[in-house]
CSV table of C-alpha atoms in Angstrom, one decimal:
chain,number,residue,atom,x,y,z
A,1,MET,CA,-24.6,72.9,88.6
A,2,ARG,CA,-25.5,69.2,88.7
A,3,ASP,CA,-28.1,69.7,91.5
A,4,THR,CA,-30.0,72.4,89.6
A,5,GLY,CA,-33.7,71.6,89.7
A,6,VAL,CA,-35.1,71.0,86.2
A,7,TYR,CA,-38.0,69.3,84.3
A,8,ILE,CA,-36.6,66.1,82.8
A,9,GLY,CA,-37.2,65.5,79.1
A,10,ASP,CA,-38.4,67.5,76.1
A,11,THR,CA,-42.1,68.1,76.8
A,12,ASP,CA,-43.5,71.4,77.9
A,13,ASP,CA,-46.1,69.8,80.1
A,14,THR,CA,-44.8,70.9,83.5
A,15,ALA,CA,-48.1,70.3,85.1
A,16,SER,CA,-47.6,66.5,84.9
A,17,SER,CA,-44.0,66.5,86.0
A,18,SER,CA,-42.0,67.6,88.9
A,19,LEU,CA,-38.5,69.1,89.4
A,20,ASP,CA,-35.6,66.7,89.5
A,21,LYS,CA,-31.8,67.1,89.6
A,22,LEU,CA,-30.2,67.9,86.3
A,23,THR,CA,-27.6,65.2,86.8
A,24,HIS,CA,-30.4,62.6,86.9
A,25,ALA,CA,-31.3,63.2,83.2
A,26,TYR,CA,-28.1,61.4,82.1
A,27,ALA,CA,-28.7,58.5,84.5
A,28,TYR,CA,-32.3,58.1,83.3
A,29,GLY,CA,-31.7,58.3,79.5
A,30,GLY,CA,-28.1,59.0,78.5
A,31,VAL,CA,-26.8,62.0,76.6
A,32,GLY,CA,-29.9,62.3,74.5
A,33,LEU,CA,-32.2,62.9,77.4
A,34,MET,CA,-29.6,65.2,79.0
A,35,ILE,CA,-29.5,67.4,75.9
A,36,ASN,CA,-33.3,67.4,75.6
A,37,THR,CA,-33.5,68.5,79.3
A,38,ILE,CA,-31.0,71.2,78.9
A,39,ASN,CA,-32.7,72.5,75.7
A,40,ARG,CA,-36.1,72.5,77.4
A,41,ASN,CA,-35.2,74.2,80.6
A,42,PHE,CA,-32.7,76.8,79.3
A,43,GLY,CA,-34.3,77.7,75.9
A,44,LEU,CA,-31.5,76.3,73.8
A,45,ASP,CA,-31.3,74.2,70.7
A,46,ILE,CA,-28.2,72.0,71.1
A,47,GLN,CA,-28.0,69.4,68.3
A,48,ARG,CA,-24.4,68.2,68.2
A,49,PHE,CA,-22.3,67.1,71.2
A,50,VAL,CA,-19.1,65.6,72.5
A,51,MET,CA,-19.5,63.7,75.8
A,52,LEU,CA,-16.6,62.7,78.0
A,53,ASP,CA,-16.9,60.9,81.3
A,54,PHE,CA,-14.1,60.5,83.9
A,55,ASN,CA,-12.4,57.7,82.1
A,56,SER,CA,-12.5,59.2,78.6
A,57,SER,CA,-11.3,62.5,80.0
A,58,SER,CA,-8.4,60.8,81.6
A,59,ASP,CA,-7.5,59.1,78.3
A,60,VAL,CA,-7.6,62.3,76.4
A,61,ILE,CA,-5.4,64.1,79.0
A,62,ASP,CA,-2.8,61.3,78.8
A,63,LEU,CA,-3.0,61.6,75.0
A,64,VAL,CA,-1.7,65.2,75.2
A,65,GLY,CA,1.0,64.4,77.8
A,66,GLY,CA,-0.9,65.6,80.9
A,67,VAL,CA,-2.1,69.0,82.2
A,68,THR,CA,-0.4,71.6,84.4
A,69,ILE,CA,-2.3,72.1,87.6
A,70,ASP,CA,-1.4,74.0,90.8
A,71,VAL,CA,-2.3,71.6,93.6
A,72,THR,CA,-2.5,72.9,97.1
A,73,ALA,CA,-1.0,71.0,100.1
A,74,ASP,CA,-4.5,70.6,101.6
A,75,GLU,CA,-5.8,69.0,98.3
A,76,VAL,CA,-3.2,66.2,98.1
A,77,LYS,CA,-4.8,63.9,100.6
A,78,TYR,CA,-8.3,64.3,99.1
A,79,ALA,CA,-7.1,64.0,95.5
A,80,ASN,CA,-5.3,60.8,96.4
A,81,ASN,CA,-8.5,59.3,97.8
A,82,CYS,CA,-10.2,59.9,94.5
A,83,ILE,CA,-7.1,58.6,92.6
A,84,ALA,CA,-7.2,55.4,94.6
A,85,GLU,CA,-10.9,54.9,93.7
A,86,GLU,CA,-10.3,55.5,90.0
A,87,ALA,CA,-7.2,53.3,89.9
A,88,SER,CA,-9.2,50.4,91.6
A,89,LEU,CA,-11.9,50.6,88.9
A,90,LEU,CA,-9.2,50.6,86.2
A,91,GLY,CA,-7.2,47.8,87.8
A,92,ILE,CA,-4.0,49.8,88.0
A,93,ASP,CA,-1.6,50.9,90.7
A,94,PRO,CA,-2.7,54.4,92.0
A,95,PRO,CA,-0.4,57.1,90.7
A,96,PHE,CA,-0.6,59.2,93.9
A,97,ILE,CA,0.3,62.9,94.0
A,98,THR,CA,3.2,63.2,96.4
A,99,SER,CA,3.2,66.9,97.1
A,100,GLY,CA,1.5,70.2,96.5
A,101,GLY,CA,2.7,72.8,94.0
A,102,THR,CA,2.4,73.4,90.2
A,103,GLN,CA,3.0,70.2,88.4
A,104,THR,CA,2.0,68.1,85.4
A,105,LEU,CA,-0.7,65.6,86.3
A,106,SER,CA,-1.6,62.5,84.4
A,107,GLY,CA,-5.1,61.8,83.4
A,108,VAL,CA,-6.0,59.7,86.5
A,109,GLN,CA,-4.3,62.3,88.7
A,110,ALA,CA,-6.1,65.3,87.1
A,111,ILE,CA,-9.5,63.6,87.2
A,112,GLY,CA,-8.9,62.6,90.8
A,113,TRP,CA,-8.0,66.2,91.7
A,114,SER,CA,-11.1,67.5,89.9
A,115,ARG,CA,-13.4,65.1,91.8
A,116,ILE,CA,-12.5,66.4,95.3
A,117,ARG,CA,-15.7,67.0,97.1
A,118,TYR,CA,-15.1,66.8,100.9
A,119,LEU,CA,-12.5,69.5,101.3
A,120,ASP,CA,-14.7,72.5,100.4
A,121,SER,CA,-17.9,72.6,98.3
A,122,ASP,CA,-19.5,71.5,95.1
A,123,PHE,CA,-19.0,75.0,93.8
A,124,VAL,CA,-15.2,74.7,94.2
A,125,ARG,CA,-15.3,71.2,92.7
A,126,THR,CA,-16.9,72.4,89.5
A,127,SER,CA,-14.3,75.2,89.4
A,128,ARG,CA,-11.6,72.5,89.6
A,129,GLN,CA,-13.3,70.7,86.7
A,130,ARG,CA,-13.3,73.9,84.6
A,131,THR,CA,-9.6,74.4,85.6
A,132,VAL,CA,-8.7,70.9,84.2
A,133,ALA,CA,-10.7,71.6,81.0
A,134,THR,CA,-8.9,74.9,80.5
A,135,ALA,CA,-5.5,73.2,81.2
A,136,LEU,CA,-6.3,70.6,78.6
A,137,ILE,CA,-7.2,73.2,76.0
A,138,THR,CA,-4.0,75.0,76.8
A,139,SER,CA,-2.0,71.8,76.3
A,140,VAL,CA,-3.7,71.3,72.9
A,141,ARG,CA,-3.1,74.9,71.9
A,142,GLY,CA,0.7,74.4,72.4
A,143,MET,CA,0.7,71.5,69.8
A,144,SER,CA,1.4,72.0,66.1
A,145,ARG,CA,-1.6,71.8,63.8
A,146,ILE,CA,-0.4,68.4,62.5
A,147,ASP,CA,-0.2,67.1,66.0
A,148,GLN,CA,-3.6,68.5,66.8
A,149,LEU,CA,-5.1,66.7,63.8
A,150,ALA,CA,-3.3,63.5,64.8
A,151,MET,CA,-4.7,63.8,68.3
A,152,VAL,CA,-8.3,63.9,66.9
A,153,GLU,CA,-7.6,60.8,65.0
A,154,ASP,CA,-6.0,59.0,67.9
A,155,SER,CA,-8.8,59.9,70.3
A,156,ALA,CA,-11.5,58.4,68.0
A,157,GLY,CA,-13.6,56.1,70.1
A,158,MET,CA,-12.5,57.5,73.4
A,159,PHE,CA,-15.7,59.6,73.8
A,160,GLU,CA,-19.3,59.7,72.7
A,161,THR,CA,-20.3,62.1,69.9
A,162,ASN,CA,-22.7,62.4,67.0
A,163,MET,CA,-20.1,64.4,65.0
A,164,GLN,CA,-17.9,63.3,62.1
A,165,THR,CA,-14.1,63.3,62.5
A,166,LEU,CA,-13.8,66.2,60.0
A,167,ASP,CA,-16.3,68.3,62.0
A,168,LEU,CA,-14.5,67.6,65.2
A,169,ALA,CA,-11.2,68.6,63.7
A,170,ARG,CA,-12.6,71.9,62.2
A,171,ILE,CA,-14.5,73.0,65.3
A,172,GLY,CA,-11.7,71.9,67.6
A,173,ALA,CA,-9.0,73.8,65.6
A,174,ASN,CA,-11.2,76.9,65.5
A,175,GLY,CA,-11.9,76.7,69.2
A,176,VAL,CA,-8.3,76.1,70.2
A,177,ALA,CA,-7.1,79.0,68.0
A,178,THR,CA,-9.4,81.4,69.9
A,179,SER,CA,-8.9,79.9,73.4
A,180,GLY,CA,-6.4,82.4,74.7
A,181,ASN,CA,-9.1,84.4,76.3
A,182,ILE,CA,-11.5,82.0,78.0
A,183,ASP,CA,-14.5,83.4,79.8
A,184,GLU,CA,-16.4,81.4,82.4
A,185,TYR,CA,-20.1,81.4,83.4
A,186,ARG,CA,-21.9,79.3,86.1
A,187,VAL,CA,-25.5,78.4,86.1
A,188,PRO,CA,-27.2,79.3,88.4
A,189,GLU,CA,-25.8,82.7,89.2
A,190,ASP,CA,-25.4,83.7,92.8
A,191,ASN,CA,-28.7,85.0,94.3
A,192,LEU,CA,-30.8,83.4,91.6
A,193,TYR,CA,-31.6,80.2,93.5
A,194,ARG,CA,-32.7,78.9,96.9
A,195,VAL,CA,-31.8,75.5,98.4
A,196,GLN,CA,-34.5,72.9,98.9
A,197,ASP,CA,-33.4,70.5,101.7
A,198,ASN,CA,-35.4,67.3,101.0
A,199,PRO,CA,-34.4,66.3,98.4
A,200,TRP,CA,-31.4,68.6,98.3
A,201,MET,CA,-31.8,70.7,95.1
A,202,MET,CA,-31.1,74.2,93.8
A,203,ILE,CA,-34.5,75.8,92.9
A,204,VAL,CA,-33.6,78.4,90.3
A,205,ASP,CA,-35.4,81.6,89.3
A,206,MET,CA,-35.5,80.6,85.6
A,207,ASP,CA,-37.4,83.8,84.7
A,208,GLN,CA,-34.2,85.7,85.5
A,209,GLN,CA,-31.6,83.0,84.9
A,210,VAL,CA,-32.5,82.0,81.3
A,211,PRO,CA,-32.3,85.5,79.8
A,212,LEU,CA,-29.0,86.1,81.6
A,213,LEU,CA,-27.6,82.8,80.2
A,214,HIS,CA,-28.8,83.8,76.7
A,215,GLN,CA,-27.1,87.2,77.1
A,216,TYR,CA,-23.9,85.6,78.1
A,217,ILE,CA,-23.9,83.2,75.1
A,218,TRP,CA,-25.1,85.6,72.4
A,219,GLY,CA,-24.5,89.1,73.8
């Protein structure tokens, strides 16, 4: 969760630093500081990355012809508010969602839907973002291997990464091939955090959370 309280950076000197929101690490120092912060707080050793923001995610979704999403009637109004904001930044006419139901959303529509935050909660918003990511993987899985490789080539420059094109193609192909059974996990788990009001932050019991995260990743 973006509001998880963490120590920013890659030093172990917690005595000279205070908790801050995980989301701030990227704002302070980009993807490098974000990865260092994740590694430090969660006992990981992430080295390679692919980073997509709202705009690059939208471009990749359009590249595969959109994603299939079940939009509820209550979500339409709130999604369209986000779509209007995104379209204004891009200088395009907003491609509003006209009704609820299962439908193929364009990149701007899908990202707008995933950004809804005033209808329910941030927990539900992150679930929408995972739904869009899963739908994107599903769309790619339905493509031929040739089309998948072409998509990797066509998407070059759309997102930030420290990986070579061949590595992206290999890892992407392996991931898509085994993506029929996607398992999700959220940090922090329920009952492993308390809410700090000022500033609003999730104070996590890391002594319990980190081993559970490692168990989920490695078994």
